PDB file of C-alpha atoms in Angstrom:
ATOM      1  CA  GLN Q 129      22.343 -49.001  42.383  1.00 75.00           C
ATOM      2  CA  SER Q 130      20.160 -47.724  45.209  1.00 83.00           C
ATOM      3  CA  ALA Q 131      19.139 -44.068  45.536  1.00 82.00           C
ATOM      4  CA  GLN Q 132      17.618 -42.041  48.361  1.00 87.00           C
ATOM      5  CA  LEU Q 133      16.150 -38.565  47.858  1.00 85.00           C
ATOM      6  CA  ASP Q 134      15.156 -36.235  50.723  1.00 90.00           C
ATOM      7  CA  GLN Q 135      13.518 -32.893  49.929  1.00 87.00           C
ATOM      8  CA  SER Q 136      11.872 -30.201  52.045  1.00 91.00           C
ATOM      9  CA  GLY Q 137      10.655 -26.664  51.514  1.00 91.00           C
ATOM     10  CA  VAL Q 138       8.862 -23.645  52.906  1.00 94.00           C
ATOM     11  CA  SER Q 139       6.987 -20.801  51.227  1.00 93.00           C
ATOM     12  CA  VAL Q 140       5.984 -17.418  52.714  1.00 96.00           C
ATOM     13  CA  ARG Q 141       4.138 -14.509  51.108  1.00 95.00           C
ATOM     14  CA  THR Q 142       2.963 -11.211  52.579  1.00 97.00           C
ATOM     15  CA  ASN Q 143       1.606  -8.000  51.087  1.00 96.00           C
ATOM     16  CA  ALA Q 144       0.375  -4.544  52.028  1.00 97.00           C
ATOM     17  CA  THR Q 145      -2.027  -2.314  50.073  1.00 95.00           C
ATOM     18  CA  PHE Q 146      -2.836   1.381  50.387  1.00 96.00           C
ATOM     19  CA  THR Q 147      -5.793   2.947  48.584  1.00 95.00           C
ATOM     20  CA  GLU Q 148      -6.454   6.627  47.968  1.00 94.00           C
ATOM     21  CA  PRO Q 149      -9.789   7.854  46.550  1.00 94.00           C
ATOM     22  CA  ILE Q 150      -9.543  10.311  43.652  1.00 93.00           C
ATOM     23  CA  THR Q 151     -13.241  10.824  42.996  1.00 93.00           C
ATOM     24  CA  ASP Q 152     -16.442   9.154  44.157  1.00 91.00           C
ATOM     25  CA  LYS Q 153     -15.990   6.550  41.418  1.00 93.00           C
ATOM     26  CA  SER Q 154     -12.215   6.112  41.173  1.00 95.00           C
ATOM     27  CA  GLN Q 155      -9.240   5.379  43.390  1.00 96.00           C
ATOM     28  CA  LEU Q 156      -5.503   4.728  43.277  1.00 96.00           C
ATOM     29  CA  LEU Q 157      -3.890   1.634  44.809  1.00 95.00           C
ATOM     30  CA  PHE Q 158      -0.311   1.099  45.914  1.00 96.00           C
ATOM     31  CA  THR Q 159       0.742  -2.461  46.732  1.00 96.00           C
ATOM     32  CA  TYR Q 160       3.924  -4.117  47.921  1.00 97.00           C
ATOM     33  CA  GLN Q 161       4.343  -7.887  48.082  1.00 96.00           C
ATOM     34  CA  TYR Q 162       7.205  -9.966  49.418  1.00 97.00           C
ATOM     35  CA  GLY Q 163       7.625 -13.653  48.687  1.00 94.00           C
ATOM     36  CA  TYR Q 164      10.167 -16.168  49.926  1.00 95.00           C
ATOM     37  CA  GLN Q 165      10.486 -19.799  48.901  1.00 91.00           C
ATOM     38  CA  PHE Q 166      13.130 -22.209  50.167  1.00 91.00           C
ATOM     39  CA  ASN Q 167      13.813 -25.767  49.008  1.00 87.00           C
ATOM     40  CA  ASP Q 168      16.611 -28.191  49.752  1.00 88.00           C
ATOM     41  CA  SER Q 169      17.428 -31.578  48.292  1.00 85.00           C
ATOM     42  CA  ASP Q 170      19.807 -34.332  49.365  1.00 88.00           C
ATOM     43  CA  LYS Q 171      20.226 -37.200  46.908  1.00 84.00           C
ATOM     44  CA  GLN Q 172      22.492 -40.122  47.770  1.00 86.00           C
ATOM     45  CA  THR Q 173      23.167 -42.935  45.298  1.00 85.00           C
ATOM     46  CA  PHE Q 174      24.889 -46.117  46.458  1.00 88.00           C
ATOM     47  CA  ASP Q 175      26.588 -48.872  44.456  1.00 87.00           C
ATOM     48  CA  PHE Q 176      26.536 -52.519  45.448  1.00 86.00           C
ATOM     49  CA  ASN Q 177      29.392 -53.639  47.696  1.00 86.00           C
ATOM     50  CA  GLU Q 178      30.199 -57.293  47.040  1.00 86.00           C
ATOM     51  CA  GLY Q 179      32.032 -57.644  50.369  1.00 86.00           C
ATOM     52  CA  SER Q 180      29.071 -56.630  52.517  1.00 85.00           C
ATOM     53  CA  GLY Q 181      26.408 -57.745  50.076  1.00 86.00           C
ATOM     54  CA  GLU Q 182      24.624 -54.405  50.433  1.00 87.00           C
ATOM     55  CA  TYR Q 183      24.403 -51.042  48.683  1.00 87.00           C
ATOM     56  CA  THR Q 184      26.918 -49.102  50.781  1.00 87.00           C
ATOM     57  CA  ASP Q 185      29.405 -47.536  48.341  1.00 89.00           C
ATOM     58  CA  LEU Q 186      28.493 -43.884  47.737  1.00 87.00           C
ATOM     59  CA  ASN Q 187      28.436 -42.998  44.032  1.00 83.00           C
ATOM     60  CA  ILE Q 188      29.676 -39.418  44.198  1.00 80.00           C
ATOM     61  CA  PRO Q 189      28.918 -38.306  40.586  1.00 73.00           C
ATOM     62  CA  LEU Q 190      25.289 -39.423  41.006  1.00 76.00           C
ATOM     63  CA  SER Q 191      24.808 -37.789  44.434  1.00 80.00           C
ATOM     64  CA  ASN Q 192      23.999 -34.180  45.148  1.00 80.00           C
ATOM     65  CA  VAL Q 193      23.229 -31.761  47.988  1.00 85.00           C
ATOM     66  CA  PHE Q 194      21.409 -28.689  46.796  1.00 81.00           C
ATOM     67  CA  GLU Q 195      19.644 -25.624  48.257  1.00 87.00           C
ATOM     68  CA  ASN Q 196      17.457 -23.136  46.455  1.00 85.00           C
ATOM     69  CA  ASP Q 197      16.197 -19.710  47.595  1.00 90.00           C
ATOM     70  CA  TYR Q 198      13.662 -17.778  45.542  1.00 89.00           C
ATOM     71  CA  ILE Q 199      12.916 -14.220  46.716  1.00 93.00           C
ATOM     72  CA  THR Q 200      10.487 -11.847  45.011  1.00 93.00           C
ATOM     73  CA  HIS Q 201       9.659  -8.195  45.592  1.00 96.00           C
ATOM     74  CA  GLN Q 202       6.649  -6.713  43.816  1.00 95.00           C
ATOM     75  CA  THR Q 203       5.573  -3.072  43.767  1.00 97.00           C
ATOM     76  CA  ALA Q 204       2.366  -2.159  41.986  1.00 96.00           C
ATOM     77  CA  VAL Q 205       0.389   0.936  41.108  1.00 97.00           C
ATOM     78  CA  GLY Q 206      -3.279   0.440  40.318  1.00 96.00           C
ATOM     79  CA  TYR Q 207      -6.302   2.403  39.225  1.00 96.00           C
ATOM     80  CA  ASN Q 208      -9.951   1.496  39.813  1.00 96.00           C
ATOM     81  CA  LEU Q 209     -12.866   3.141  38.025  1.00 95.00           C
ATOM     82  CA  ARG Q 210     -16.461   2.251  38.894  1.00 94.00           C
ATOM     83  CA  GLY Q 211     -19.345   3.286  36.677  1.00 92.00           C
ATOM     84  CA  GLU Q 212     -23.037   2.544  36.567  1.00 91.00           C
ATOM     85  CA  LYS Q 213     -22.517  -0.289  34.108  1.00 93.00           C
ATOM     86  CA  ALA Q 214     -18.779  -0.837  33.905  1.00 95.00           C
ATOM     87  CA  ASN Q 215     -15.812  -1.369  36.225  1.00 96.00           C
ATOM     88  CA  LEU Q 216     -12.206  -0.994  35.089  1.00 96.00           C
ATOM     89  CA  THR Q 217      -9.133  -2.095  37.049  1.00 96.00           C
ATOM     90  CA  LEU Q 218      -5.582  -1.436  35.864  1.00 96.00           C
ATOM     91  CA  ARG Q 219      -2.405  -2.711  37.518  1.00 96.00           C
ATOM     92  CA  ALA Q 220       1.217  -1.975  36.657  1.00 96.00           C
ATOM     93  CA  THR Q 221       3.518  -4.280  38.626  1.00 96.00           C
ATOM     94  CA  TYR Q 222       7.281  -4.357  38.710  1.00 96.00           C
ATOM     95  CA  GLN Q 223       8.795  -7.612  39.955  1.00 94.00           C
ATOM     96  CA  TRP Q 224      12.358  -8.113  41.107  1.00 94.00           C
ATOM     97  CA  ALA Q 225      13.316 -11.724  41.763  1.00 91.00           C
ATOM     98  CA  LEU Q 226      16.451 -13.429  43.035  1.00 90.00           C
ATOM     99  CA  LEU Q 227      17.066 -17.123  42.398  1.00 85.00           C
ATOM    100  CA  ASP Q 228      19.997 -18.421  44.433  1.00 87.00           C
ATOM    101  CA  ASN Q 229      21.110 -22.038  43.948  1.00 81.00           C
ATOM    102  CA  ASP Q 230      23.840 -23.467  46.192  1.00 85.00           C
ATOM    103  CA  GLN Q 231      25.352 -26.885  45.587  1.00 80.00           C
ATOM    104  CA  THR Q 232      27.530 -28.177  48.432  1.00 83.00           C
ATOM    105  CA  PHE Q 233      28.169 -31.757  47.264  1.00 82.00           C
ATOM    106  CA  PRO Q 234      29.891 -33.361  45.365  1.00 78.00           C
ATOM    107  CA  THR Q 235      31.387 -30.002  44.376  1.00 77.00           C
ATOM    108  CA  THR Q 236      30.729 -26.499  45.617  1.00 80.00           C
ATOM    109  CA  ASP Q 237      28.886 -24.387  43.092  1.00 77.00           C
ATOM    110  CA  GLN Q 238      26.619 -21.359  43.217  1.00 78.00           C
ATOM    111  CA  VAL Q 239      24.282 -20.073  40.540  1.00 77.00           C
ATOM    112  CA  GLU Q 240      22.658 -16.716  41.249  1.00 81.00           C
ATOM    113  CA  ARG Q 241      20.073 -15.342  38.859  1.00 81.00           C
ATOM    114  CA  ARG Q 242      18.316 -11.981  39.002  1.00 87.00           C
ATOM    115  CA  PHE Q 243      15.109 -11.280  37.083  1.00 87.00           C
ATOM    116  CA  ASN Q 244      13.344  -7.986  36.449  1.00 90.00           C
ATOM    117  CA  ASN Q 245       9.878  -8.069  34.902  1.00 91.00           C
ATOM    118  CA  PHE Q 246       6.991  -5.750  34.172  1.00 93.00           C
ATOM    119  CA  LEU Q 247       3.667  -7.480  34.886  1.00 94.00           C
ATOM    120  CA  PRO Q 248       0.562  -5.641  33.609  1.00 96.00           C
ATOM    121  CA  ASN Q 249      -2.950  -6.608  34.658  1.00 96.00           C
ATOM    122  CA  VAL Q 250      -6.242  -5.374  33.188  1.00 97.00           C
ATOM    123  CA  ASN Q 251      -9.768  -6.299  34.274  1.00 97.00           C
ATOM    124  CA  TYR Q 252     -12.901  -4.910  32.600  1.00 97.00           C
ATOM    125  CA  ARG Q 253     -16.446  -5.784  33.672  1.00 97.00           C
ATOM    126  CA  TYR Q 254     -19.458  -4.509  31.751  1.00 96.00           C
ATOM    127  CA  ARG Q 255     -23.051  -5.008  32.826  1.00 95.00           C
ATOM    128  CA  ILE Q 256     -24.948  -4.982  29.554  1.00 93.00           C
ATOM    129  CA  SER Q 257     -28.258  -5.364  31.373  1.00 92.00           C
ATOM    130  CA  GLN Q 258     -29.631  -6.736  34.631  1.00 90.00           C
ATOM    131  CA  THR Q 259     -29.285 -10.263  33.254  1.00 92.00           C
ATOM    132  CA  GLU Q 260     -26.321  -9.929  30.861  1.00 95.00           C
ATOM    133  CA  ASN Q 261     -22.640  -9.470  31.812  1.00 96.00           C
ATOM    134  CA  LEU Q 262     -19.260  -9.389  30.076  1.00 97.00           C
ATOM    135  CA  ASN Q 263     -15.868  -9.754  31.780  1.00 98.00           C
ATOM    136  CA  ILE Q 264     -12.445  -9.394  30.103  1.00 98.00           C
ATOM    137  CA  THR Q 265      -9.161 -10.025  31.947  1.00 98.00           C
ATOM    138  CA  TYR Q 266      -5.534  -9.880  30.874  1.00 98.00           C
ATOM    139  CA  ARG Q 267      -2.538 -10.573  33.087  1.00 96.00           C
ATOM    140  CA  ALA Q 268       1.144 -11.364  32.797  1.00 95.00           C
ATOM    141  CA  SER Q 269       2.772 -13.745  35.272  1.00 93.00           C
ATOM    142  CA  THR Q 270       6.052 -15.520  35.950  1.00 90.00           C
ATOM    143  CA  GLN Q 271       6.834 -18.999  37.210  1.00 88.00           C
ATOM    144  CA  ALA Q 272      10.235 -19.972  38.583  1.00 83.00           C
ATOM    145  CA  PRO Q 273      11.762 -23.339  37.636  1.00 84.00           C
ATOM    146  CA  SER Q 274      11.317 -26.083  40.213  1.00 78.00           C
ATOM    147  CA  LEU Q 275      14.077 -27.461  42.397  1.00 70.00           C
ATOM    148  CA  ARG Q 276      14.147 -30.708  40.435  1.00 75.00           C
ATOM    149  CA  GLN Q 277      14.488 -28.823  37.151  1.00 85.00           C
ATOM    150  CA  LEU Q 278      17.376 -26.747  38.513  1.00 79.00           C
ATOM    151  CA  GLN Q 279      19.271 -29.548  40.235  1.00 74.00           C
ATOM    152  CA  ASN Q 280      22.353 -30.348  38.166  1.00 73.00           C
ATOM    153  CA  VAL Q 281      22.484 -34.046  39.018  1.00 73.00           C
ATOM    154  CA  ILE Q 282      22.174 -37.038  36.718  1.00 78.00           C
ATOM    155  CA  ASP Q 283      19.391 -39.573  37.280  1.00 79.00           C
ATOM    156  CA  ASN Q 284      20.304 -42.873  35.605  1.00 77.00           C
ATOM    157  CA  SER Q 285      17.837 -45.083  37.476  1.00 73.00           C
ATOM    158  CA  ASN Q 286      16.555 -45.973  33.995  1.00 82.00           C
ATOM    159  CA  PRO Q 287      19.645 -46.481  31.781  1.00 81.00           C
ATOM    160  CA  LEU Q 288      17.530 -46.073  28.639  1.00 87.00           C
ATOM    161  CA  PHE Q 289      16.158 -42.694  29.757  1.00 89.00           C
ATOM    162  CA  ILE Q 290      18.635 -40.559  31.699  1.00 88.00           C
ATOM    163  CA  THR Q 291      17.641 -37.129  32.993  1.00 89.00           C
ATOM    164  CA  ALA Q 292      19.443 -34.151  34.488  1.00 88.00           C
ATOM    165  CA  GLY Q 293      18.572 -30.659  35.673  1.00 87.00           C
ATOM    166  CA  ASN Q 294      19.632 -27.297  34.263  1.00 88.00           C
ATOM    167  CA  PRO Q 295      20.736 -24.555  36.697  1.00 83.00           C
ATOM    168  CA  ALA Q 296      20.730 -21.970  33.869  1.00 85.00           C
ATOM    169  CA  LEU Q 297      16.918 -22.042  33.427  1.00 88.00           C
ATOM    170  CA  GLU Q 298      15.090 -18.725  33.093  1.00 89.00           C
ATOM    171  CA  GLN Q 299      11.668 -17.892  34.507  1.00 89.00           C
ATOM    172  CA  ASN Q 300       8.596 -18.796  32.496  1.00 94.00           C
ATOM    173  CA  TYR Q 301       6.930 -15.481  31.502  1.00 94.00           C
ATOM    174  CA  GLN Q 302       3.318 -16.038  30.453  1.00 96.00           C
ATOM    175  CA  HIS Q 303       0.481 -13.928  29.028  1.00 97.00           C
ATOM    176  CA  THR Q 304      -3.081 -14.988  29.898  1.00 97.00           C
ATOM    177  CA  THR Q 305      -6.372 -13.585  28.594  1.00 98.00           C
ATOM    178  CA  ASN Q 306      -9.890 -14.538  29.743  1.00 98.00           C
ATOM    179  CA  LEU Q 307     -13.276 -13.574  28.292  1.00 98.00           C
ATOM    180  CA  ARG Q 308     -16.525 -14.529  30.061  1.00 98.00           C
ATOM    181  CA  TYR Q 309     -20.091 -13.837  28.987  1.00 98.00           C
ATOM    182  CA  THR Q 310     -23.264 -14.722  30.861  1.00 97.00           C
ATOM    183  CA  LYS Q 311     -26.928 -14.141  30.034  1.00 96.00           C
ATOM    184  CA  THR Q 312     -30.114 -15.170  31.831  1.00 94.00           C
ATOM    185  CA  ASN Q 313     -33.618 -14.995  30.396  1.00 92.00           C
ATOM    186  CA  LEU Q 314     -35.903 -14.598  33.403  1.00 88.00           C
ATOM    187  CA  GLU Q 315     -39.107 -15.074  31.403  1.00 88.00           C
ATOM    188  CA  LYS Q 316     -37.984 -18.363  29.856  1.00 87.00           C
ATOM    189  CA  SER Q 317     -35.647 -19.352  32.763  1.00 87.00           C
ATOM    190  CA  THR Q 318     -32.818 -20.079  30.333  1.00 93.00           C
ATOM    191  CA  THR Q 319     -29.134 -19.495  31.010  1.00 95.00           C
ATOM    192  CA  PHE Q 320     -26.177 -19.061  28.671  1.00 97.00           C
ATOM    193  CA  PHE Q 321     -22.490 -19.027  29.607  1.00 97.00           C
ATOM    194  CA  ALA Q 322     -19.427 -18.683  27.354  1.00 98.00           C
ATOM    195  CA  LEU Q 323     -15.731 -18.729  28.264  1.00 98.00           C
ATOM    196  CA  LEU Q 324     -12.620 -18.166  26.147  1.00 98.00           C
ATOM    197  CA  ASN Q 325      -9.170 -18.546  27.690  1.00 98.00           C
ATOM    198  CA  SER Q 326      -5.780 -18.166  26.014  1.00 98.00           C
ATOM    199  CA  SER Q 327      -2.194 -18.440  27.286  1.00 97.00           C
ATOM    200  CA  TYR Q 328       1.068 -17.751  25.504  1.00 97.00           C
ATOM    201  CA  SER Q 329       4.700 -18.054  26.553  1.00 95.00           C
ATOM    202  CA  GLU Q 330       8.015 -17.379  24.831  1.00 88.00           C
ATOM    203  CA  ASN Q 331      10.037 -18.787  27.726  1.00 92.00           C
ATOM    204  CA  TYR Q 332       8.271 -22.081  28.374  1.00 95.00           C
ATOM    205  CA  ILE Q 333      10.220 -24.673  30.384  1.00 95.00           C
ATOM    206  CA  GLY Q 334      10.215 -27.760  28.181  1.00 95.00           C
ATOM    207  CA  ASN Q 335      12.535 -30.688  27.542  1.00 94.00           C
ATOM    208  CA  SER Q 336      15.540 -31.128  25.294  1.00 94.00           C
ATOM    209  CA  THR Q 337      16.054 -34.799  24.448  1.00 93.00           C
ATOM    210  CA  THR Q 338      19.036 -36.331  22.673  1.00 90.00           C
ATOM    211  CA  ILE Q 339      18.790 -39.877  21.308  1.00 89.00           C
ATOM    212  CA  ALA Q 340      22.161 -41.598  21.209  1.00 86.00           C
ATOM    213  CA  SER Q 341      23.376 -43.267  18.030  1.00 81.00           C
ATOM    214  CA  ARG Q 342      26.403 -45.420  17.263  1.00 75.00           C
ATOM    215  CA  ASP Q 343      28.239 -42.334  16.033  1.00 71.00           C
ATOM    216  CA  ASN Q 344      27.190 -40.183  18.993  1.00 66.00           C
ATOM    217  CA  SER Q 345      27.011 -42.186  22.223  1.00 73.00           C
ATOM    218  CA  THR Q 346      28.303 -39.494  24.610  1.00 74.00           C
ATOM    219  CA  VAL Q 347      25.867 -36.698  25.470  1.00 71.00           C
ATOM    220  CA  ASN Q 348      26.730 -33.959  27.980  1.00 69.00           C
ATOM    221  CA  GLY Q 349      29.583 -36.112  29.241  1.00 72.00           C
ATOM    222  CA  VAL Q 350      27.300 -39.118  29.819  1.00 75.00           C
ATOM    223  CA  ASP Q 351      27.947 -42.392  28.000  1.00 78.00           C
ATOM    224  CA  LEU Q 352      24.759 -43.831  26.506  1.00 80.00           C
ATOM    225  CA  GLU Q 353      23.830 -47.055  24.826  1.00 82.00           C
ATOM    226  CA  PRO Q 354      22.666 -46.591  21.191  1.00 83.00           C
ATOM    227  CA  GLY Q 355      18.980 -45.712  21.276  1.00 86.00           C
ATOM    228  CA  ALA Q 356      19.063 -44.470  24.865  1.00 89.00           C
ATOM    229  CA  GLN Q 357      17.825 -40.937  25.618  1.00 91.00           C
ATOM    230  CA  PHE Q 358      19.271 -38.052  27.616  1.00 91.00           C
ATOM    231  CA  SER Q 359      16.772 -35.349  28.651  1.00 93.00           C
ATOM    232  CA  ARG Q 360      17.108 -32.038  30.479  1.00 93.00           C
ATOM    233  CA  PRO Q 361      14.802 -28.989  30.850  1.00 95.00           C
ATOM    234  CA  VAL Q 362      15.426 -25.898  28.704  1.00 96.00           C
ATOM    235  CA  ASN Q 363      13.589 -22.661  27.889  1.00 96.00           C
ATOM    236  CA  LEU Q 364      11.675 -22.889  24.617  1.00 96.00           C
ATOM    237  CA  GLY Q 365       9.421 -20.429  22.782  1.00 94.00           C
ATOM    238  CA  GLY Q 366       6.036 -20.820  21.147  1.00 94.00           C
ATOM    239  CA  TYR Q 367       3.863 -22.355  23.888  1.00 97.00           C
ATOM    240  CA  VAL Q 368       0.150 -21.743  23.177  1.00 97.00           C
ATOM    241  CA  SER Q 369      -2.972 -22.859  25.032  1.00 97.00           C
ATOM    242  CA  LEU Q 370      -6.548 -22.066  23.921  1.00 98.00           C
ATOM    243  CA  ARG Q 371      -9.748 -23.134  25.658  1.00 98.00           C
ATOM    244  CA  GLY Q 372     -13.360 -22.431  24.779  1.00 98.00           C
ATOM    245  CA  PHE Q 373     -16.513 -23.504  26.613  1.00 97.00           C
ATOM    246  CA  MET Q 374     -20.231 -22.792  26.134  1.00 97.00           C
ATOM    247  CA  SER Q 375     -23.227 -23.892  28.165  1.00 97.00           C
ATOM    248  CA  TYR Q 376     -26.963 -23.431  27.536  1.00 97.00           C
ATOM    249  CA  GLY Q 377     -29.588 -24.439  30.076  1.00 95.00           C
ATOM    250  CA  ILE Q 378     -33.324 -24.724  29.539  1.00 93.00           C
ATOM    251  CA  PRO Q 379     -36.119 -25.875  31.890  1.00 90.00           C
ATOM    252  CA  LEU Q 380     -38.460 -28.720  30.998  1.00 85.00           C
ATOM    253  CA  GLY Q 381     -41.514 -27.793  33.034  1.00 77.00           C
ATOM    254  CA  ALA Q 382     -43.620 -30.797  32.210  1.00 73.00           C
ATOM    255  CA  LEU Q 383     -40.935 -33.109  33.585  1.00 72.00           C
ATOM    256  CA  LYS Q 384     -39.927 -30.766  36.416  1.00 77.00           C
ATOM    257  CA  SER Q 385     -36.357 -30.980  35.152  1.00 86.00           C
ATOM    258  CA  ASN Q 386     -33.557 -29.043  33.497  1.00 90.00           C
ATOM    259  CA  LEU Q 387     -31.532 -29.752  30.367  1.00 93.00           C
ATOM    260  CA  ASN Q 388     -28.031 -28.330  30.105  1.00 95.00           C
ATOM    261  CA  LEU Q 389     -26.150 -28.531  26.783  1.00 97.00           C
ATOM    262  CA  THR Q 390     -22.385 -27.933  26.664  1.00 96.00           C
ATOM    263  CA  MET Q 391     -19.745 -27.575  23.967  1.00 98.00           C
ATOM    264  CA  SER Q 392     -15.977 -27.276  24.486  1.00 97.00           C
ATOM    265  CA  ALA Q 393     -12.878 -26.917  22.340  1.00 98.00           C
ATOM    266  CA  ASN Q 394      -9.250 -26.962  23.493  1.00 98.00           C
ATOM    267  CA  TYR Q 395      -5.956 -26.562  21.693  1.00 98.00           C
ATOM    268  CA  ASN Q 396      -2.460 -26.888  23.144  1.00 97.00           C
ATOM    269  CA  ARG Q 397       0.833 -26.422  21.323  1.00 97.00           C
ATOM    270  CA  THR Q 398       3.815 -27.484  23.422  1.00 96.00           C
ATOM    271  CA  PRO Q 399       7.414 -27.007  22.262  1.00 96.00           C
ATOM    272  CA  GLU Q 400      10.088 -29.643  22.730  1.00 95.00           C
ATOM    273  CA  GLN Q 401      13.580 -30.154  21.402  1.00 95.00           C
ATOM    274  CA  ILE Q 402      14.753 -33.466  19.952  1.00 93.00           C
ATOM    275  CA  ASN Q 403      18.353 -33.859  18.774  1.00 90.00           C
ATOM    276  CA  ASP Q 404      18.726 -30.039  18.805  1.00 89.00           C
ATOM    277  CA  VAL Q 405      15.702 -29.601  16.495  1.00 94.00           C
ATOM    278  CA  LEU Q 406      12.703 -27.609  17.796  1.00 95.00           C
ATOM    279  CA  ASN Q 407       9.407 -29.492  17.507  1.00 95.00           C
ATOM    280  CA  TYR Q 408       5.817 -28.662  18.442  1.00 96.00           C
ATOM    281  CA  SER Q 409       3.325 -31.126  19.844  1.00 95.00           C
ATOM    282  CA  SER Q 410      -0.246 -30.039  19.022  1.00 96.00           C
ATOM    283  CA  SER Q 411      -3.312 -31.546  20.673  1.00 95.00           C
ATOM    284  CA  PRO Q 412      -6.774 -30.266  19.666  1.00 96.00           C
ATOM    285  CA  THR Q 413      -9.802 -31.677  21.496  1.00 97.00           C
ATOM    286  CA  PHE Q 414     -13.527 -31.110  21.024  1.00 97.00           C
ATOM    287  CA  GLY Q 415     -16.440 -32.090  23.228  1.00 97.00           C
ATOM    288  CA  LEU Q 416     -20.237 -32.080  23.342  1.00 98.00           C
ATOM    289  CA  GLY Q 417     -22.257 -32.796  26.444  1.00 97.00           C
ATOM    290  CA  ALA Q 418     -25.785 -32.978  27.796  1.00 96.00           C
ATOM    291  CA  VAL Q 419     -27.007 -33.145  31.391  1.00 93.00           C
ATOM    292  CA  PHE Q 420     -30.609 -33.948  32.178  1.00 92.00           C
ATOM    293  CA  GLY Q 421     -31.560 -33.580  35.841  1.00 89.00           C
ATOM    294  CA  SER Q 422     -34.789 -33.516  37.801  1.00 86.00           C
ATOM    295  CA  ASN Q 423     -36.264 -33.175  41.276  1.00 76.00           C
ATOM    296  CA  ILE Q 424     -39.633 -34.648  40.616  1.00 76.00           C
ATOM    297  CA  SER Q 425     -40.498 -34.996  44.304  1.00 77.00           C
ATOM    298  CA  GLU Q 426     -39.085 -34.583  47.802  1.00 80.00           C
ATOM    299  CA  LYS Q 427     -37.987 -38.230  47.794  1.00 85.00           C
ATOM    300  CA  ILE Q 428     -36.851 -38.800  44.215  1.00 84.00           C
ATOM    301  CA  ASP Q 429     -34.306 -37.059  41.991  1.00 86.00           C
ATOM    302  CA  PHE Q 430     -32.198 -38.252  39.074  1.00 86.00           C
ATOM    303  CA  THR Q 431     -29.509 -37.080  36.706  1.00 91.00           C
ATOM    304  CA  LEU Q 432     -28.603 -38.417  33.250  1.00 93.00           C
ATOM    305  CA  SER Q 433     -25.526 -37.156  31.464  1.00 94.00           C
ATOM    306  CA  SER Q 434     -23.538 -37.881  28.317  1.00 95.00           C
ATOM    307  CA  ASN Q 435     -20.258 -36.430  27.044  1.00 94.00           C
TER     308      ASN Q 435
END
């Protein structure tokens, strides 16, 4: 078989914001945002024609013409408060989204999905001192499934691993929290930076994979060889991502150089479904690093690093 895939797309976003002071240190914000995203896909799969000796016979079940429109409207009310040491920003956003999928070949089909979400956003900045700062951010966000994930067409270019889309996918709704801390010691010329980031989703777009056996060789209407896999995207819960990073820098005056020590830790838990059983893939990583750099003269500088 021979396959040809043509895809194109366009994305537009515009917004307007109105602010109204309440006091000298606080104000209200009103925001409207419009977003439009269009994608189309034309996949043609041809079988070999023995008469012509070329791939000219259109394989209709493995071909697809597909269009996708994703429209979002967001209205938000915000509040800003500025103090001598602290700034607080609150946002309450309501998002209405329309996902319209039109298939025109090999059959005519339309899938229209409407989503309504509340998206809060909080940002707090506190200046502990002239050289010490703390920033905390929380936000909720959504991510629409991609055109490839939505396209209900079978890809059997690899007969041992066959994939298909899922037009019934929901948005991925994610919670993200960030904490940043910085401190500088002017007398000793040292710097310290710490970051903690976490993300969580109960509607993660993962994969559902079925492995064919001798007793079950037909999956979603597709005939498979024993041991072959059929995979399609689905919404799964329990996605978690954690990331921590610290950095400490000190000057080495005698060598006219700086030493920067780093430490990082990451943890990801990704859900997946295998033979209708929910599984979690966990991947913790840890790292230590050191960077030694110097400008010993106008003509010579060097950097040594290890991780």
